[in-house]
XYZ file of N, CA and C in Angstrom:
450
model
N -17.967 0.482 -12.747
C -17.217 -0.024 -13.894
C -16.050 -0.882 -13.407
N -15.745 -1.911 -14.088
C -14.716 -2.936 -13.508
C -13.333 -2.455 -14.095
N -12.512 -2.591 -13.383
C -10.876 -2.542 -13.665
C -10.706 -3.284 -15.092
N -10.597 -4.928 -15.252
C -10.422 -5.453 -16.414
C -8.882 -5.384 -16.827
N -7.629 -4.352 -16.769
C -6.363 -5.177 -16.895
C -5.778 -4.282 -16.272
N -5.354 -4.840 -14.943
C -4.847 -3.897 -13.707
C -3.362 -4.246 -14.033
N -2.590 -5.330 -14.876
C -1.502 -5.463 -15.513
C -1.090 -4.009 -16.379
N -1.781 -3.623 -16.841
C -1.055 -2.503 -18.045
C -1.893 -1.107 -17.194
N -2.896 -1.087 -16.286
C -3.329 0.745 -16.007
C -4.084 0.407 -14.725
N -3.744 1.585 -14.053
C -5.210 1.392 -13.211
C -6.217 2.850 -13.583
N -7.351 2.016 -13.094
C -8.222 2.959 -13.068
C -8.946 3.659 -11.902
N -8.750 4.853 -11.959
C -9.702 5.590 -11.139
C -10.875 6.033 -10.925
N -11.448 5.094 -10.149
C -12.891 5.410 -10.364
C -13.856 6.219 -9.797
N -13.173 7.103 -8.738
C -13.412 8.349 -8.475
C -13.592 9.251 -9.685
N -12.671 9.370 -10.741
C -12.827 10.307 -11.769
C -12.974 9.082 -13.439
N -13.473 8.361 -13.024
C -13.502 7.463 -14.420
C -12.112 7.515 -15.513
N -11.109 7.633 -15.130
C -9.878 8.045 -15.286
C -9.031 6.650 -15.395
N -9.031 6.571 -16.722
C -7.259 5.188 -16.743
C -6.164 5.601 -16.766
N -5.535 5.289 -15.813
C -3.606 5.400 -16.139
C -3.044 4.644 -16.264
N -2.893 4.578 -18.072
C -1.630 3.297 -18.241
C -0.074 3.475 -17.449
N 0.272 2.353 -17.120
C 1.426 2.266 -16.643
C 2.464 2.646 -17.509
N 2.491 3.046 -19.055
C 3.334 3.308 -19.642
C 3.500 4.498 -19.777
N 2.982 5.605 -19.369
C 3.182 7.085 -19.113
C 4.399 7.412 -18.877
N 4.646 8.922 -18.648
C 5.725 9.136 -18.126
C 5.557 9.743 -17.221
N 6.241 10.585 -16.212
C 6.052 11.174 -14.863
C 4.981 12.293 -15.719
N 5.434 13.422 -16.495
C 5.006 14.608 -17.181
C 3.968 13.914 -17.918
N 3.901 13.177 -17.974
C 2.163 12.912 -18.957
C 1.386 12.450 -18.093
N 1.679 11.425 -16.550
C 0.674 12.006 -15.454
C -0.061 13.208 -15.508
N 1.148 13.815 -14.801
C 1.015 14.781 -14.480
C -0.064 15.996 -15.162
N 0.440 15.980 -16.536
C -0.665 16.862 -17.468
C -2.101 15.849 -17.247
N -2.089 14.592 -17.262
C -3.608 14.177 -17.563
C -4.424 14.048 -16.199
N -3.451 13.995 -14.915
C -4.653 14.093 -13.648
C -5.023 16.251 -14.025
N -3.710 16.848 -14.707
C -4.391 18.106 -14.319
C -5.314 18.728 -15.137
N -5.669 18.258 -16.534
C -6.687 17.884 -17.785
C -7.626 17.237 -16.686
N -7.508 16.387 -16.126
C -9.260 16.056 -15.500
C -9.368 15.978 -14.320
N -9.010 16.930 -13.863
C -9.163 17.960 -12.598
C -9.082 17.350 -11.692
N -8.221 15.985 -11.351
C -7.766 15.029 -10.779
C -6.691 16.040 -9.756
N -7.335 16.267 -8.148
C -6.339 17.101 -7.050
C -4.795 16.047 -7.142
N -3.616 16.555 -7.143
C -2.288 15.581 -6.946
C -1.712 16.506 -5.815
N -0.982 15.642 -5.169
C 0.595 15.926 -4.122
C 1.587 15.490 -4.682
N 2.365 16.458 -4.721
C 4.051 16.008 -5.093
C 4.663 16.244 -4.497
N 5.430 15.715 -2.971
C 5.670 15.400 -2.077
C 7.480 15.695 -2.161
N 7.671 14.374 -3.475
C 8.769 14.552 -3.787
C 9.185 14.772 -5.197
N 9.672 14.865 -5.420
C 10.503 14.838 -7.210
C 10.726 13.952 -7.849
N 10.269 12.208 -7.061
C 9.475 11.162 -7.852
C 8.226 10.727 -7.514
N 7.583 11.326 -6.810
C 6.414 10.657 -6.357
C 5.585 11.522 -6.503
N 3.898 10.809 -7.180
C 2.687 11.870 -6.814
C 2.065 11.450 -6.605
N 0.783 11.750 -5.475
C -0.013 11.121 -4.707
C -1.344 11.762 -5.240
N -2.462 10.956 -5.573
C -3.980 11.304 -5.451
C -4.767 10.261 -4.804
N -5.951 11.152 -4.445
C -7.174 9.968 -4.318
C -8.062 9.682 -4.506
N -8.287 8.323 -4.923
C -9.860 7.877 -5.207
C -9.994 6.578 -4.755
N -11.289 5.945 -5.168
C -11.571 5.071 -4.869
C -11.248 4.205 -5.968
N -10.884 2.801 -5.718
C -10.759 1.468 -6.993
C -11.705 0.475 -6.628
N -11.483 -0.191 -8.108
C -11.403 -1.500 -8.125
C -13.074 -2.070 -7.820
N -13.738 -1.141 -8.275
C -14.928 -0.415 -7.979
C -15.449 -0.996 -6.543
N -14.686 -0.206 -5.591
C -15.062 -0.630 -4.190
C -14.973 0.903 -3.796
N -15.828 0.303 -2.580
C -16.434 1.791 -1.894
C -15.169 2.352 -1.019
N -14.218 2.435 -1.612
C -13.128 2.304 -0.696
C -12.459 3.629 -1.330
N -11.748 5.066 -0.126
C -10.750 5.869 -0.557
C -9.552 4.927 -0.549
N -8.944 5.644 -1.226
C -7.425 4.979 -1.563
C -6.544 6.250 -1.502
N -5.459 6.370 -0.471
C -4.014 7.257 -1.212
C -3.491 6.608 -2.076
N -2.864 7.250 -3.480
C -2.167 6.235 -4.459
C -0.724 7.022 -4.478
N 0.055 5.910 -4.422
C 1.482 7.349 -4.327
C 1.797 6.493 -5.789
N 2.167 7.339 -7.071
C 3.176 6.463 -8.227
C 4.308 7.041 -7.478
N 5.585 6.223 -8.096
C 6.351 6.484 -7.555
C 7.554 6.296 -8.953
N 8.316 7.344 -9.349
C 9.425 7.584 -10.769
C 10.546 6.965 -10.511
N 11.593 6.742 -11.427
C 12.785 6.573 -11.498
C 13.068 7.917 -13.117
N 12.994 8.952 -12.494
C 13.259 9.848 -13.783
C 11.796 10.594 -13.961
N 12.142 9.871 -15.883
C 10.587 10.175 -16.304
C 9.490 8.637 -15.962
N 10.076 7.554 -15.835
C 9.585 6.051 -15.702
C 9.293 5.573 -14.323
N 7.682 5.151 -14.629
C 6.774 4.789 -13.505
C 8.023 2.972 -13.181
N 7.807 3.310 -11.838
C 8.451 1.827 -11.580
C 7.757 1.451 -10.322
N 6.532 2.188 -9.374
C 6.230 1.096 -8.587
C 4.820 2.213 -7.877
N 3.634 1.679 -7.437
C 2.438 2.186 -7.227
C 2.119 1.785 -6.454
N 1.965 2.318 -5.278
C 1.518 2.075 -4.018
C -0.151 2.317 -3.441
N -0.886 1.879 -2.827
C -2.277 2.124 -2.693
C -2.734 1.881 -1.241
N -2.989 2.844 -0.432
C -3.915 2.438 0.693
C -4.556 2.799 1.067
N -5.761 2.238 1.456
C -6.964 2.490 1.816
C -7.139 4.155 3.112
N -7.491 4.990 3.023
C -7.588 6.126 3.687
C -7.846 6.316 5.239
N -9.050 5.323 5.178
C -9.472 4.857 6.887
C -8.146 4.007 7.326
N -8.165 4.164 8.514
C -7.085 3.602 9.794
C -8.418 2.651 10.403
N -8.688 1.415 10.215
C -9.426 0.638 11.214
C -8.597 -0.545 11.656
N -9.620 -1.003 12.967
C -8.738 -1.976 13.578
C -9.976 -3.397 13.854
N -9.701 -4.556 14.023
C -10.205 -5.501 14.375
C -11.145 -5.952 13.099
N -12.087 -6.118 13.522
C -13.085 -6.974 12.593
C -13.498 -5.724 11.461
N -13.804 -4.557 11.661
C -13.539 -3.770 10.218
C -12.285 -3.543 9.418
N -11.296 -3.548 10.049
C -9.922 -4.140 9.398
C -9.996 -5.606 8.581
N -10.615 -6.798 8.931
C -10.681 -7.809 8.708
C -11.256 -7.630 7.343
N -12.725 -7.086 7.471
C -13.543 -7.311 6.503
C -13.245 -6.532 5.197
N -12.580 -5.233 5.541
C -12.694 -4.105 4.599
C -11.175 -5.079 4.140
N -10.207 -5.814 3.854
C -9.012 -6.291 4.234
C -9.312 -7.691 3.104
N -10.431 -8.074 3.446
C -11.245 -9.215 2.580
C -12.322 -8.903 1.391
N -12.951 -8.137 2.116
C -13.458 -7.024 0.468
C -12.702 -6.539 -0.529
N -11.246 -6.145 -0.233
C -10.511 -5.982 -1.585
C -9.562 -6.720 -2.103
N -9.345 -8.361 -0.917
C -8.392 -9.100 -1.227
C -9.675 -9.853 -2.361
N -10.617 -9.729 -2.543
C -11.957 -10.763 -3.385
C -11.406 -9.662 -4.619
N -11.683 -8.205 -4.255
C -12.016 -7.632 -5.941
C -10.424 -8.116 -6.436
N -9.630 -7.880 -6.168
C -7.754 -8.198 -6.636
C -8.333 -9.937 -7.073
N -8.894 -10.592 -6.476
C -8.898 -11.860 -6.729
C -9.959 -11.962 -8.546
N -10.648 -11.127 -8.514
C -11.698 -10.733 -9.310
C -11.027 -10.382 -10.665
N -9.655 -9.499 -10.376
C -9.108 -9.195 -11.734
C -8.055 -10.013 -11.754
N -7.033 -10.676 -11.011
C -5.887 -11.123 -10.832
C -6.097 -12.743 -11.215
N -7.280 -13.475 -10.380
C -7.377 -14.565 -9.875
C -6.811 -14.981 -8.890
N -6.568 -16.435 -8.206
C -6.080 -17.066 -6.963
C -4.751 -16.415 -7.068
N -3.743 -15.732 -6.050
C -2.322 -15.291 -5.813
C -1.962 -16.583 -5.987
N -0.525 -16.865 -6.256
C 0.137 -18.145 -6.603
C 0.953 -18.161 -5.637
N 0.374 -18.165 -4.045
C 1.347 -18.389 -3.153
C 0.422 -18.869 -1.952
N 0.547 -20.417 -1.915
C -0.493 -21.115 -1.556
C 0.122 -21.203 -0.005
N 1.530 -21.604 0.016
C 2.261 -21.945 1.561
C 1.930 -20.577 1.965
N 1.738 -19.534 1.379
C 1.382 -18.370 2.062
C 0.280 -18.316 2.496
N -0.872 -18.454 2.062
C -2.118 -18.316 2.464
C -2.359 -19.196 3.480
N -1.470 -20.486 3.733
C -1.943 -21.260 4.935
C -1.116 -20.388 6.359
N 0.132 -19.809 5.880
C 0.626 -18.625 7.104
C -0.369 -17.015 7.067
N -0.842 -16.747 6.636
C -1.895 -16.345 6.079
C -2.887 -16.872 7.313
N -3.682 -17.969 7.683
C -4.564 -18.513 8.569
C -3.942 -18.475 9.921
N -2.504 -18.778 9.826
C -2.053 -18.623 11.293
C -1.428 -17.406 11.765
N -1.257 -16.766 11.091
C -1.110 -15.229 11.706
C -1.427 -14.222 11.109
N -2.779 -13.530 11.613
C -3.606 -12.664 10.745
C -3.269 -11.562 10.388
N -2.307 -10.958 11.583
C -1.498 -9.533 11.594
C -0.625 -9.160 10.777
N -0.344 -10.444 9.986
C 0.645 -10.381 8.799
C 0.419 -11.058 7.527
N -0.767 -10.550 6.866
C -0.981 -11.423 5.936
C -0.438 -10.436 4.460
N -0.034 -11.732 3.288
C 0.340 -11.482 2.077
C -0.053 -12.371 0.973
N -0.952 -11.442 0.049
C -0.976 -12.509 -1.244
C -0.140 -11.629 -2.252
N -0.089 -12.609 -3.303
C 0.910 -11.620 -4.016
C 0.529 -12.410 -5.427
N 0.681 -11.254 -6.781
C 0.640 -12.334 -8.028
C 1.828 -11.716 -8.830
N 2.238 -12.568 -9.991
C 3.390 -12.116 -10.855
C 2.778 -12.176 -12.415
N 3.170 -11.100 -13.255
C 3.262 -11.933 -14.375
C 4.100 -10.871 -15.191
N 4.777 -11.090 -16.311
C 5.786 -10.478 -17.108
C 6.547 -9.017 -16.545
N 6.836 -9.866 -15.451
C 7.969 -8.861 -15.056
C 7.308 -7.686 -13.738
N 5.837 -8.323 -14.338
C 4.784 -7.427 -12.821
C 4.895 -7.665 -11.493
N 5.039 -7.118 -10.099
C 4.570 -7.858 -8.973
C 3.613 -7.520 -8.352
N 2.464 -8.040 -8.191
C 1.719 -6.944 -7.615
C 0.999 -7.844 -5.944
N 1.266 -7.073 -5.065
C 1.236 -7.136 -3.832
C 0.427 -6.651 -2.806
N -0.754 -7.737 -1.729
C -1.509 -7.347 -1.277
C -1.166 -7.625 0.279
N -0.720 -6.366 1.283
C -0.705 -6.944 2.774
C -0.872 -6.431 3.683
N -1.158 -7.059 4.826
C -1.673 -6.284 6.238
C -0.511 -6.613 7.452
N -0.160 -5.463 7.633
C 1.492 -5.324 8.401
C 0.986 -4.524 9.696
N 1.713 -5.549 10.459
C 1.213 -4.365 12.288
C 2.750 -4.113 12.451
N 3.288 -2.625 11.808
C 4.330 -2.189 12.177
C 4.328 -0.658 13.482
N 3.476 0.057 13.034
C 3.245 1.232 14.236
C 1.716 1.105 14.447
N 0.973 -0.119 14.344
C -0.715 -0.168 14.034
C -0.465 -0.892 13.040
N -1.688 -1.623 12.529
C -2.092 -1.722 11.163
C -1.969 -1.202 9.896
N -1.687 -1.770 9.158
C -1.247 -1.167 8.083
C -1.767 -2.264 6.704
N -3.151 -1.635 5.970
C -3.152 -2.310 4.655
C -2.443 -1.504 3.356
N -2.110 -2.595 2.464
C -1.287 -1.930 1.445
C -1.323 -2.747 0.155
N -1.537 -2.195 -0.578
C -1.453 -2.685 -2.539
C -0.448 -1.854 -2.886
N 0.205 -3.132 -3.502
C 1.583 -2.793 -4.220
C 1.960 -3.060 -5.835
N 2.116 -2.132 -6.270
C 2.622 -2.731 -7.831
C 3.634 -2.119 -7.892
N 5.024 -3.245 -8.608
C 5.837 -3.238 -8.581
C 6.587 -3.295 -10.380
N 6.639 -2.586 -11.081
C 6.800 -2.163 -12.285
C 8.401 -3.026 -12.867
């Protein structure tokens, strides 16, 4: 099943599960535990589950992350640690599906730094107040990461 408006929810497609972004921490919370959705609460704004998105064969950790009761930023990364050309590909398989719901990122001088240094790549899109953020960071290793920024 396709995502379709990754602006207002994502979906989990491990458990066929939408979470609008307009929730509150406590109405998470009750609806991953209504559909038997495992969570970590780590901290006293953050809760972590996992599944797969974006209908890719891909685990995902998802941390939301609160200011209170209000979602303000959603973090996503892929579960496997790979390096080199399965880093590459698995890296390009979900920069296509983001491209699939998002369209082209609107950061073109990026994508040509983007070609010249692979270890650090970023697309990124905006819209009403959204940011949502795709990148591959060699800070202790590799590191892919989806970002929404509320």
């Amino acid at each position: 099943m396709k995502q379709i408006n990754i602006w207002g929810y994502l979906k989990l497609d491990s458990f066929g599960v939408e979470t609008p972004f307009s929730k509150s921490k406590t109405e998470f919370i009750n609806s991953f535990r209504e559909n038997n959705i495992p969570i970590d609460i780590p901290t006293e704004m953050q809760i972590v589950v996992r599944s797969k998105l974006l209908s890719l064969d891909v685990d995902f950790f998802i941390s939301f992350q609160f200011s209170g009761e209000k979602l303000i930023a959603i973090t996503m990364s892929p579960n496997a640690v790979l390096e080199g050309k399965a880093l590459d590909c698995r890296y390009n398989k979900i920069q296509k599906a983001l491209e699939n719901e998002l369209g082209h990122p609107h950061n073109r001088l990026r994508s040509i730094m983007n070609l010249l240094d692979s270890d650090n790549r970023l697309s990124y899109w905006q819209r009403d107040g959204i940011k949502i953020e795709h990148y591959l960071l060699n800070r202790f290793g590799m590191e892919e990461i989806i970002n929404i920024k509320l």
